[in-house]
Short mmCIF file of C-alpha atoms and ligand atoms in Angstrom, two decimals:
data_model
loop_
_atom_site.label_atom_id
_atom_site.label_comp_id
_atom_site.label_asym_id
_atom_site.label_seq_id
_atom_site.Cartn_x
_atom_site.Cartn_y
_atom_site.Cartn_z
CA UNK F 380 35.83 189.96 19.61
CA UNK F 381 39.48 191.26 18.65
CA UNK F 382 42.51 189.39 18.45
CA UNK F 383 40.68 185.82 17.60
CA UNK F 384 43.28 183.17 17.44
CA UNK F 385 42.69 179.55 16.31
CA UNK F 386 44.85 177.04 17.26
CA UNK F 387 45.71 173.95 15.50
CA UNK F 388 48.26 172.43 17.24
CA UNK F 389 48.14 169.32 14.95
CA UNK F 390 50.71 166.37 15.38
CA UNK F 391 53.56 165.01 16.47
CA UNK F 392 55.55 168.41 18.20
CA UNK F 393 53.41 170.75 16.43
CA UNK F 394 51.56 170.44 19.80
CA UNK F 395 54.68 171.07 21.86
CA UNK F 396 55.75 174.12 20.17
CA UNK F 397 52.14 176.08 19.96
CA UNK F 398 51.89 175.47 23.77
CA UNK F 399 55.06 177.58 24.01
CA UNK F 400 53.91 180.26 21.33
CA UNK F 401 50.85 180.77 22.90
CA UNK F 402 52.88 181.35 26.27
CA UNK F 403 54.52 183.73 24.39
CA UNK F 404 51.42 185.60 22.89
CA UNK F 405 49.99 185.59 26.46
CA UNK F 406 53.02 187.12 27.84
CA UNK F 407 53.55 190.06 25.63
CA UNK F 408 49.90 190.94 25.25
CA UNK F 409 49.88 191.09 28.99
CA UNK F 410 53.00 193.28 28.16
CA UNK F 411 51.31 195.50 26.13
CA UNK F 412 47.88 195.53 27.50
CA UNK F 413 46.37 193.36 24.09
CA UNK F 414 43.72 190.24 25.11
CA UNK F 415 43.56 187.44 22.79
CA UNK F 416 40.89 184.53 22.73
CA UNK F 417 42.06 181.57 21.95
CA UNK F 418 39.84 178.17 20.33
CA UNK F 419 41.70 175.09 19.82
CA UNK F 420 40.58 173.28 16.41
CA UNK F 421 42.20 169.62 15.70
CA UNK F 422 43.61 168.87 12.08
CA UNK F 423 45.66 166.35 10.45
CA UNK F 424 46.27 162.71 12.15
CA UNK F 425 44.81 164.15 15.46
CA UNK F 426 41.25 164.94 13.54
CA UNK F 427 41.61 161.73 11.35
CA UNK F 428 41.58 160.19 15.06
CA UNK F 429 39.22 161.75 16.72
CA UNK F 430 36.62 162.70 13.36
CA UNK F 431 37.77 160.02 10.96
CA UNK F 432 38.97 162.90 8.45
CA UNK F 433 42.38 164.70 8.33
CA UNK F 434 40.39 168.45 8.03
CA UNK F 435 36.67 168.30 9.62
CA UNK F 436 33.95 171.21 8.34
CA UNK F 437 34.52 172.35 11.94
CA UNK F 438 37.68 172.73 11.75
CA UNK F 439 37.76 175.13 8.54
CA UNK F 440 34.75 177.04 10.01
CA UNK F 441 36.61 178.21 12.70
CA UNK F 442 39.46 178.99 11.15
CA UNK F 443 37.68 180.96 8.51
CA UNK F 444 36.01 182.75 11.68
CA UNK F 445 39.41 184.16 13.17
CA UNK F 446 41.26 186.70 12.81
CA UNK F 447 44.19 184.93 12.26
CA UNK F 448 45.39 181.23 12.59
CA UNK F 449 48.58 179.22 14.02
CA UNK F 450 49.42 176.08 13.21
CA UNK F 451 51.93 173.61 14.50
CA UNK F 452 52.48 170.52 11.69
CA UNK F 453 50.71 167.32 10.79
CA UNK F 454 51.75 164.16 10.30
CA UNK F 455 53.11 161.08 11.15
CA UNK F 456 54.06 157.22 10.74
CA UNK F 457 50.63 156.36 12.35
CA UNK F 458 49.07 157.75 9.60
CA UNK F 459 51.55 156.79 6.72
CA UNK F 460 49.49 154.00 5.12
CA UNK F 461 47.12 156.15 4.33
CA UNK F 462 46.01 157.27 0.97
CA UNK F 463 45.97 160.72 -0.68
CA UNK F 464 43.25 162.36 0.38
CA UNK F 465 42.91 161.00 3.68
CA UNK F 466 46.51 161.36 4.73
CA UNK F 467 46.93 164.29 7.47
CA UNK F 468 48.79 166.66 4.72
CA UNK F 469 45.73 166.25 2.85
CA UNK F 470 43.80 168.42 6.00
CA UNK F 471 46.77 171.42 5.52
CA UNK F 472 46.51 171.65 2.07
CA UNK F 473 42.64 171.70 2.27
CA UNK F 474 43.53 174.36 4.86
CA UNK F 475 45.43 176.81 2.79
CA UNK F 476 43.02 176.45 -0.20
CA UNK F 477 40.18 177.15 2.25
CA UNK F 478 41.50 180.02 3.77
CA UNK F 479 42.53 181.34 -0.31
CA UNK F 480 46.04 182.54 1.30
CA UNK F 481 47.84 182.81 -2.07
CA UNK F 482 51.00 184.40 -0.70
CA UNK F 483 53.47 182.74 1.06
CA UNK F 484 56.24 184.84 3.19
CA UNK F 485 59.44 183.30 4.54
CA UNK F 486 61.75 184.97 6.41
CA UNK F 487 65.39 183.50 6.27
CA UNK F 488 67.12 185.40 8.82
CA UNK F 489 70.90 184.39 10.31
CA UNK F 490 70.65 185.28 13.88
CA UNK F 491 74.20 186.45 14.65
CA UNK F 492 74.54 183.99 17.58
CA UNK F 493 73.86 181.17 15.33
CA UNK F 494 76.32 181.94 12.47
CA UNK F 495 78.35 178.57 13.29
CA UNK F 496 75.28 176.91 12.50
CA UNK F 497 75.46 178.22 9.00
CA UNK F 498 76.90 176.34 6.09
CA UNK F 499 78.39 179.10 4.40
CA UNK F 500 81.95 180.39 4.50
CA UNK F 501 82.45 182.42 7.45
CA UNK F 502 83.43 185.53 5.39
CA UNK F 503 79.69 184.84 3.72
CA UNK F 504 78.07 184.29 6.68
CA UNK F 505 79.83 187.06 8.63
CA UNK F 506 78.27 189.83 7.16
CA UNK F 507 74.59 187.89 8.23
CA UNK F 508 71.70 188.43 6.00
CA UNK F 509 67.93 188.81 6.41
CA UNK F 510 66.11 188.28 3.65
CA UNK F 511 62.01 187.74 3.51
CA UNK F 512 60.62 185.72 0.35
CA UNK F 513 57.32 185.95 -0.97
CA UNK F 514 56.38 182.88 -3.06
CA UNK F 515 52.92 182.81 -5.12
CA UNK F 516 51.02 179.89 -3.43
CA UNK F 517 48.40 179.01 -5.43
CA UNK F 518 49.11 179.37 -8.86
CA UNK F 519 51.53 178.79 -11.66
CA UNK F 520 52.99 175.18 -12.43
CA UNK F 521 51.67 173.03 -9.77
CA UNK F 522 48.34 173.92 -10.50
CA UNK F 523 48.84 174.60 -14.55
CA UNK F 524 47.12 172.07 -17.15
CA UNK F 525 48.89 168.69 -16.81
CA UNK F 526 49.09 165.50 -18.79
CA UNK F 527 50.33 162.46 -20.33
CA UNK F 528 50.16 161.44 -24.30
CA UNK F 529 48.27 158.40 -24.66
CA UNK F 530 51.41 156.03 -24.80
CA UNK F 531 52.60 157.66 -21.88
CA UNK F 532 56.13 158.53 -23.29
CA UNK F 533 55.02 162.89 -23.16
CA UNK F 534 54.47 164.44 -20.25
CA UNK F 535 53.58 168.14 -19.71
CA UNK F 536 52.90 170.80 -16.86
CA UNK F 537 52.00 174.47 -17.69
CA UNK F 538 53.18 177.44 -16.39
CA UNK F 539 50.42 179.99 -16.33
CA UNK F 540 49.77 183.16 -14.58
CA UNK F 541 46.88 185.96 -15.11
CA UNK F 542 48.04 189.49 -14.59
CA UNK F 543 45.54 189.85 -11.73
CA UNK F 544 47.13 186.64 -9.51
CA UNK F 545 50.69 188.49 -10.37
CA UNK F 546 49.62 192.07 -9.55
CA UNK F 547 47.82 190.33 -5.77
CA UNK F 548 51.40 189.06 -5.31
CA UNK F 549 53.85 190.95 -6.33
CA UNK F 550 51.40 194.46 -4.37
CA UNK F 551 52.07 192.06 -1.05
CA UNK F 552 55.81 192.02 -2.02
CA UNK F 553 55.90 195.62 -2.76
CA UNK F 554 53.99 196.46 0.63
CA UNK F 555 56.60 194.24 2.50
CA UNK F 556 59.70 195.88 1.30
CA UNK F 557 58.10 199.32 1.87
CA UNK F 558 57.42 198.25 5.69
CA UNK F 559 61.76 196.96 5.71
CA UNK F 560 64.49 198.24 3.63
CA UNK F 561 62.67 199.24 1.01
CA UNK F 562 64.13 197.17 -2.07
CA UNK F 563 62.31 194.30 -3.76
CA UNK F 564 63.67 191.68 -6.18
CA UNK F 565 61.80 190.30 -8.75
CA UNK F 566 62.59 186.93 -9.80
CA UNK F 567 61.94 184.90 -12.82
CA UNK F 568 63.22 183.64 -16.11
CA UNK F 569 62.49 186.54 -18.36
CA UNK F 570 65.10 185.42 -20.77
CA UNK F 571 62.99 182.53 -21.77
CA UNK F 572 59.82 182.33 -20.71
CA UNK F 573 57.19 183.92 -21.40
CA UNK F 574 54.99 184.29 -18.23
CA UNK F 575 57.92 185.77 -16.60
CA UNK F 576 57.69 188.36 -18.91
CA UNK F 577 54.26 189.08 -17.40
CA UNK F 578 55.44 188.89 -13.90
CA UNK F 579 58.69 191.47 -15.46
CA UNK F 580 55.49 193.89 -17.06
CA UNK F 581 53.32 193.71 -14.20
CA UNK F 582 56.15 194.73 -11.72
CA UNK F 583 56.98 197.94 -14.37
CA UNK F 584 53.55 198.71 -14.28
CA UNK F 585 53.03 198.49 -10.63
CA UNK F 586 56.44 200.60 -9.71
CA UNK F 587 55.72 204.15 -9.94
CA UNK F 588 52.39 203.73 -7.30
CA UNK F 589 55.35 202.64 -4.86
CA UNK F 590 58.24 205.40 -5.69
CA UNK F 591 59.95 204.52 -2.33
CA UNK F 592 60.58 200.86 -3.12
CA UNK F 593 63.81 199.78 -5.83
CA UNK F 594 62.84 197.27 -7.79
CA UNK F 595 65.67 194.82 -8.99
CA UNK F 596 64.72 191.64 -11.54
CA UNK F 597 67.03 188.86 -11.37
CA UNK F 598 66.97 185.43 -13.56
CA UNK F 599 66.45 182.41 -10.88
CA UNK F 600 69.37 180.65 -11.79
CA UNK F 601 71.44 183.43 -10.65
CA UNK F 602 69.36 184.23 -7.96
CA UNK F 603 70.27 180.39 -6.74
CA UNK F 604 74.08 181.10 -7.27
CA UNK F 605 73.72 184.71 -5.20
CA UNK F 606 71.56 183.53 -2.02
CA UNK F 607 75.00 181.10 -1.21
CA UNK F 608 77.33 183.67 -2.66
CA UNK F 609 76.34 186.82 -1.12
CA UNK F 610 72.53 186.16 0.44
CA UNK F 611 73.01 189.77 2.13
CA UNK F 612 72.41 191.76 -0.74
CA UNK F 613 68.46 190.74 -0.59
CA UNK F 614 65.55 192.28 1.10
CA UNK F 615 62.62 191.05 -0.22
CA UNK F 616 62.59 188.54 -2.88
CA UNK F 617 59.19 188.12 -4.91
CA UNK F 618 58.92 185.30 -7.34
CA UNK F 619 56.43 182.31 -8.24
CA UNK F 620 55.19 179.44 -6.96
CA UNK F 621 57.83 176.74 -7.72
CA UNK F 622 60.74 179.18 -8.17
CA UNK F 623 59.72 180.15 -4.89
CA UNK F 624 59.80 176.67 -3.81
CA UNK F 625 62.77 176.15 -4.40
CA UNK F 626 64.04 179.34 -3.28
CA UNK F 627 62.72 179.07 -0.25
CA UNK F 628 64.41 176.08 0.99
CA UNK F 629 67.64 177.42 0.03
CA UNK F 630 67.18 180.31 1.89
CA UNK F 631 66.37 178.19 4.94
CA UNK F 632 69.50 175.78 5.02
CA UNK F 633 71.93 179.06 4.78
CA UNK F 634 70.45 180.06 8.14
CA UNK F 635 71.48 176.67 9.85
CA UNK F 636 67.85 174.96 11.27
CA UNK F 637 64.77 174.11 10.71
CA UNK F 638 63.70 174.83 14.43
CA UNK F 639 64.11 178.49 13.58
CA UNK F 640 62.33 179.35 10.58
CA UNK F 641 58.65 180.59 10.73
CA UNK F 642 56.03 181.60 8.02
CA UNK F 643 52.91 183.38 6.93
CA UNK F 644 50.59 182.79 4.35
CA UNK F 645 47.85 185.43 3.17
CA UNK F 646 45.25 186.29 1.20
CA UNK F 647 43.22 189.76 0.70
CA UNK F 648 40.81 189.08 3.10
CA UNK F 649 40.32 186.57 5.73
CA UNK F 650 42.75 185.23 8.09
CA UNK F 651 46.40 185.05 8.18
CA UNK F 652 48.20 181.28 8.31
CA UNK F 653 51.64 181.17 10.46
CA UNK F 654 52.94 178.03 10.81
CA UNK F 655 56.82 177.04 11.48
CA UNK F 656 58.04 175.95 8.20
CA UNK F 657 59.41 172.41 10.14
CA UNK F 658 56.64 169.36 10.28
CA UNK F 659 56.05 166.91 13.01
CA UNK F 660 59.38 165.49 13.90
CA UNK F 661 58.03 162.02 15.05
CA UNK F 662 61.99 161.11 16.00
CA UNK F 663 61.70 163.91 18.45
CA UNK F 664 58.16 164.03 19.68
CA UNK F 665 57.29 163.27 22.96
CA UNK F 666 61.13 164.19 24.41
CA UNK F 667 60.71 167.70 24.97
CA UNK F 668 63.61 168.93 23.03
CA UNK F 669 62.12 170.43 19.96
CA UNK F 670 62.55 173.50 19.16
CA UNK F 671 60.25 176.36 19.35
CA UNK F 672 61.35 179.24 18.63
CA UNK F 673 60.24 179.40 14.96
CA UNK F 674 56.33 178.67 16.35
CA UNK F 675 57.04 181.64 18.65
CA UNK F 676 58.63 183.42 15.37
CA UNK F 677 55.47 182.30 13.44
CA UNK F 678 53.47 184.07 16.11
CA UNK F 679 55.43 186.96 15.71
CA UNK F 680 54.08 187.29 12.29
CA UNK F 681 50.70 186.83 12.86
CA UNK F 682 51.00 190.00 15.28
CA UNK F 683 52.22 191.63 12.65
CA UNK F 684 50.80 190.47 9.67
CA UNK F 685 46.76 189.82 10.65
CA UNK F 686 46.17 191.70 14.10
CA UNK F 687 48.82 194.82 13.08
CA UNK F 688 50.21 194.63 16.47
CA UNK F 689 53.90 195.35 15.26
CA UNK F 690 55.28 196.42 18.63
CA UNK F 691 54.60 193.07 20.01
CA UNK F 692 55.62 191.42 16.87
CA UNK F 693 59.06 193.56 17.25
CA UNK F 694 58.80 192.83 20.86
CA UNK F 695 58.65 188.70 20.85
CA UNK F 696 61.50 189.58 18.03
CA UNK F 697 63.68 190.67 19.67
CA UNK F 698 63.09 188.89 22.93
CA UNK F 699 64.22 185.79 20.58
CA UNK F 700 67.27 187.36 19.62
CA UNK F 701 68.15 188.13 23.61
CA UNK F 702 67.39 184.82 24.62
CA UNK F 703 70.22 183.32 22.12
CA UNK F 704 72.72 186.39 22.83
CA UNK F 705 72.20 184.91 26.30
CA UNK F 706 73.42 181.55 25.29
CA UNK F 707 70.19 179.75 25.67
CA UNK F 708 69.68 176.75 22.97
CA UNK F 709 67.69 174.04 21.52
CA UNK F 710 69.88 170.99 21.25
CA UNK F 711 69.26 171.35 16.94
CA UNK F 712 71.22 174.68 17.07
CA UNK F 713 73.83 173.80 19.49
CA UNK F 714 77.09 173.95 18.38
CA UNK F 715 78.74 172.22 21.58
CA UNK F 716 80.58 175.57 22.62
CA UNK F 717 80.34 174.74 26.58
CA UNK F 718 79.45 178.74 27.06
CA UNK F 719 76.01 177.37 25.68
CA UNK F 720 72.95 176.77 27.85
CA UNK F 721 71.13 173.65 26.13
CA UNK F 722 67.31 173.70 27.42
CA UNK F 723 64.18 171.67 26.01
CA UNK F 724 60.78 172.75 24.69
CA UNK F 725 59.65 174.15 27.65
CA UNK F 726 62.68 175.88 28.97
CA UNK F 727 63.13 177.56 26.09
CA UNK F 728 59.40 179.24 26.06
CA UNK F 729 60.26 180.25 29.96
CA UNK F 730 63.33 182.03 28.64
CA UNK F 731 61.14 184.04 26.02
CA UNK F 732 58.47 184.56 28.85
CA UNK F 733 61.04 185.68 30.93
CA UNK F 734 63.03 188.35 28.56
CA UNK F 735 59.47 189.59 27.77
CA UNK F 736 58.46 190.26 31.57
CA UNK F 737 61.95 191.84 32.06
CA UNK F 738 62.69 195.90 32.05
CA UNK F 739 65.56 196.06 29.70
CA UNK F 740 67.19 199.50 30.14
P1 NAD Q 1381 60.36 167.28 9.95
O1 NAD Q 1381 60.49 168.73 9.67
O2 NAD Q 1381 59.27 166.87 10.84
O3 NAD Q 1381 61.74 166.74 10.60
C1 NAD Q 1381 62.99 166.77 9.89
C2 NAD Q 1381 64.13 166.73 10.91
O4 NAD Q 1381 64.22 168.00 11.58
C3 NAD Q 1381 63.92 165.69 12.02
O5 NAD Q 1381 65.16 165.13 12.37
C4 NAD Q 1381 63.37 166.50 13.18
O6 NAD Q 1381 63.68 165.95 14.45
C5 NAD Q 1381 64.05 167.86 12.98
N1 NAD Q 1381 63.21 168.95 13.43
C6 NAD Q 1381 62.10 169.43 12.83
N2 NAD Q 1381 61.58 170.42 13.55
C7 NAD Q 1381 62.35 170.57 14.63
C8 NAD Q 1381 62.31 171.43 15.77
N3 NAD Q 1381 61.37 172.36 15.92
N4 NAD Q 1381 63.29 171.30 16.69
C9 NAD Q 1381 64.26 170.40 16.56
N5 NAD Q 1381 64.36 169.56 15.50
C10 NAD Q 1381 63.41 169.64 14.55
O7 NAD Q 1381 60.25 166.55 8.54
P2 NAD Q 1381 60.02 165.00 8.19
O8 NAD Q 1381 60.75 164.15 9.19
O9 NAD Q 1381 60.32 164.88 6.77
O10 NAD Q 1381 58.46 164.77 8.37
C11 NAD Q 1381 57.85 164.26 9.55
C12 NAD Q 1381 56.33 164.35 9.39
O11 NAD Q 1381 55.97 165.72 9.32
C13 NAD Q 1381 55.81 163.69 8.13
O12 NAD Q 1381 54.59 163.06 8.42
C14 NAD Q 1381 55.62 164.84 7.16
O13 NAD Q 1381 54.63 164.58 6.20
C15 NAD Q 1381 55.19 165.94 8.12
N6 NAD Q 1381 55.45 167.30 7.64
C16 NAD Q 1381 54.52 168.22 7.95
C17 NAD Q 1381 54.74 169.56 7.61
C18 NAD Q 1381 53.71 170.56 8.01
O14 NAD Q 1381 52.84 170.23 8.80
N7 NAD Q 1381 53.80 171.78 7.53
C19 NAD Q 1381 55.91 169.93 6.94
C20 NAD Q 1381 56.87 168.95 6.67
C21 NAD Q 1381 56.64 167.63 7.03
#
């Protein structure tokens, strides 16, 4: 069947906010006419629970069966005495290296309604930004040759890249500034090193099949000073895996909270992995005040990204965006303005529902 969605809810509020982006999904597909089937899979300190391990065969088998999966977040004190592999993180990353998704997209977008939350000047922040990076996942330094010399006082940890994992990356980056503004940003350290001089003659090579995208290169260092100094001159940013890192968590504290952010990871084949980029919150699970719009953002992407439903996608969008114009918040973007409407979990997904249902002229 079309549209096959697993679920894995996980821990902590990463079962909270899927309830409310499934609402979501169910809503606008019933806008739109589009049926999804749902199957619920368990993963992380729920499966090391119920299965005694944090990612069971199940698990990954029906994942690998969907069309695309959405995940809430692991974790959790419970489970913190735990070692390495058996920890619940252990079941994600199993997860992602299952699934082969080797790209890893994350929007950072500054809703206008939620500039106060942002901790840039207000002349910065003013002019908004929305800005999409797309970090190589699976190679480069964190999975490079590693060691120690034998008296332990050298360390090491290789950069390396193939053309072929930079060409897979940087054809997803070139394919997600065609579908926005059209310009792409190439990051790396060109100046020094010397696999970012592959990444800098893979991207020259690739240009001319993709005439209608501008291709920019910029040296990460400065590409850390410009996302605080003027983040709105990006569209898409396309860089490796622990530039990207980095990167990417920069980009997320300009746009104020970790409630809001969502993400996709992807391969060439297979299914798609959205997941809010924010992890269990065990200091707010249980109380009904998390928030959940970036799971219903993270769905978003998975209409767009794995079942190419983009009107939806654009539709749960911007159904978002009219629930904050309307003043409705979580209490983690709340600025205390008394015009604001502060809701939980659950009111919050009824507020999406709702926009979705409505006729806007
Ligand atoms: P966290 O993201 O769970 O929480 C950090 C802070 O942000 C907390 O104060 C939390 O209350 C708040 N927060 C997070 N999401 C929120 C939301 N949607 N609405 C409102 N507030 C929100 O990070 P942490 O506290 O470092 O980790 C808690 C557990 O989650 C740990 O076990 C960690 O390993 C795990 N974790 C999992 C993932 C994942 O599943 N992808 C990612 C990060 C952390």
């Amino acid at each position: 069947m079309k549209n096959a969605i697993t679920l894995v809810p996980g821990d902590g509020i990463g079962l909270e906010v899927t309830a409310q982006a499934v609402r979501v999904l169910e809503a606008v597909g019933a806008q739109f006419g589009v049926s999804f089937r749902f199957e619920t899979v368990l993963l992380g300190g729920a499966a090391i629970d119920e299965k005694g391990v944090p990612l069971p065969a199940e698990t990954l088998a029906a994942c690998k069966a969907a069309d695309a999966v959405l995940l809430g977040a692991v974790g959790g004190p419970r489970w913190d005495d735990l070692s390495g592999a058996r920890r619940p993180e252990a079941g994600l990353l199993g997860l992602r290296a299952g699934l082969g998704v080797y790209a890893n997209l994350r929007p950072a977008r500054l809703f206008p309604e939620l500039r106060s939350a942002c901790p840039l000047k207000d002349e910065i922040a003013g002019k908004g930004f929305d800005l999409l990076i797309v970090r190589e996942l699976t190679g480069g330094m964190y999975f490079g040759d590693r060691g120690r010399s034998p008296d332990g006082e050298v360390a090491w940890d290789t950069e390396r890249y193939s053309r072929k994992e930079i060409t897979r990356l940087l054809t997803m980056a070139f394919r997600a500034a065609r579908s926005r503004s059209g310009r792409l940003c190439v990051v790396d350290k060109a100046n020094v090193l010397e696999s970012s001089r592959l990444w800098r003659e893979t991207s020259r090579a690739l240009s001319p099949a993709w005439p209608d995208v501008e291709v920019s290169y910029m040296y990460v260092d400065n590409c850390a000073m410009q996302l605080v100094r003027n983040p709105s001159q990006f569209d898409v940013i396309a860089t490796s895996n622990m530039f990207g890192d980095i990167l990417s968590d920069e980009a997320s504290m300009i746009t104020g909270s970790i409630g809001m952010l969502a993400s996709a990871s992807l391969g060439d084949s297979g299914p798609g992995l959205y997941e809010p980029i924010h992890g269990s919150a065990p200091d707010i699970a249980g109380s009904g005040t998390a928030n959940p719009l970036a799971a219903i953002l993270s769905a978003a992407l998975l209409l767009r990204h794995s079942l190419a439903l983009e009107p939806c996608a654009r539709a749960v969008e911007s159904a978002v965006s009219r629930v904050l114009a309307e003043g409705y918040r979580c209490a983690d973007i709340a600025s205390g303005d008394p015009s604001e409407k502060v809701v939980g979990t659950e009111a919050m997904g009824d507020r999406v529902v709702r926009v979705l249902g409505r006729k806007e002229p």
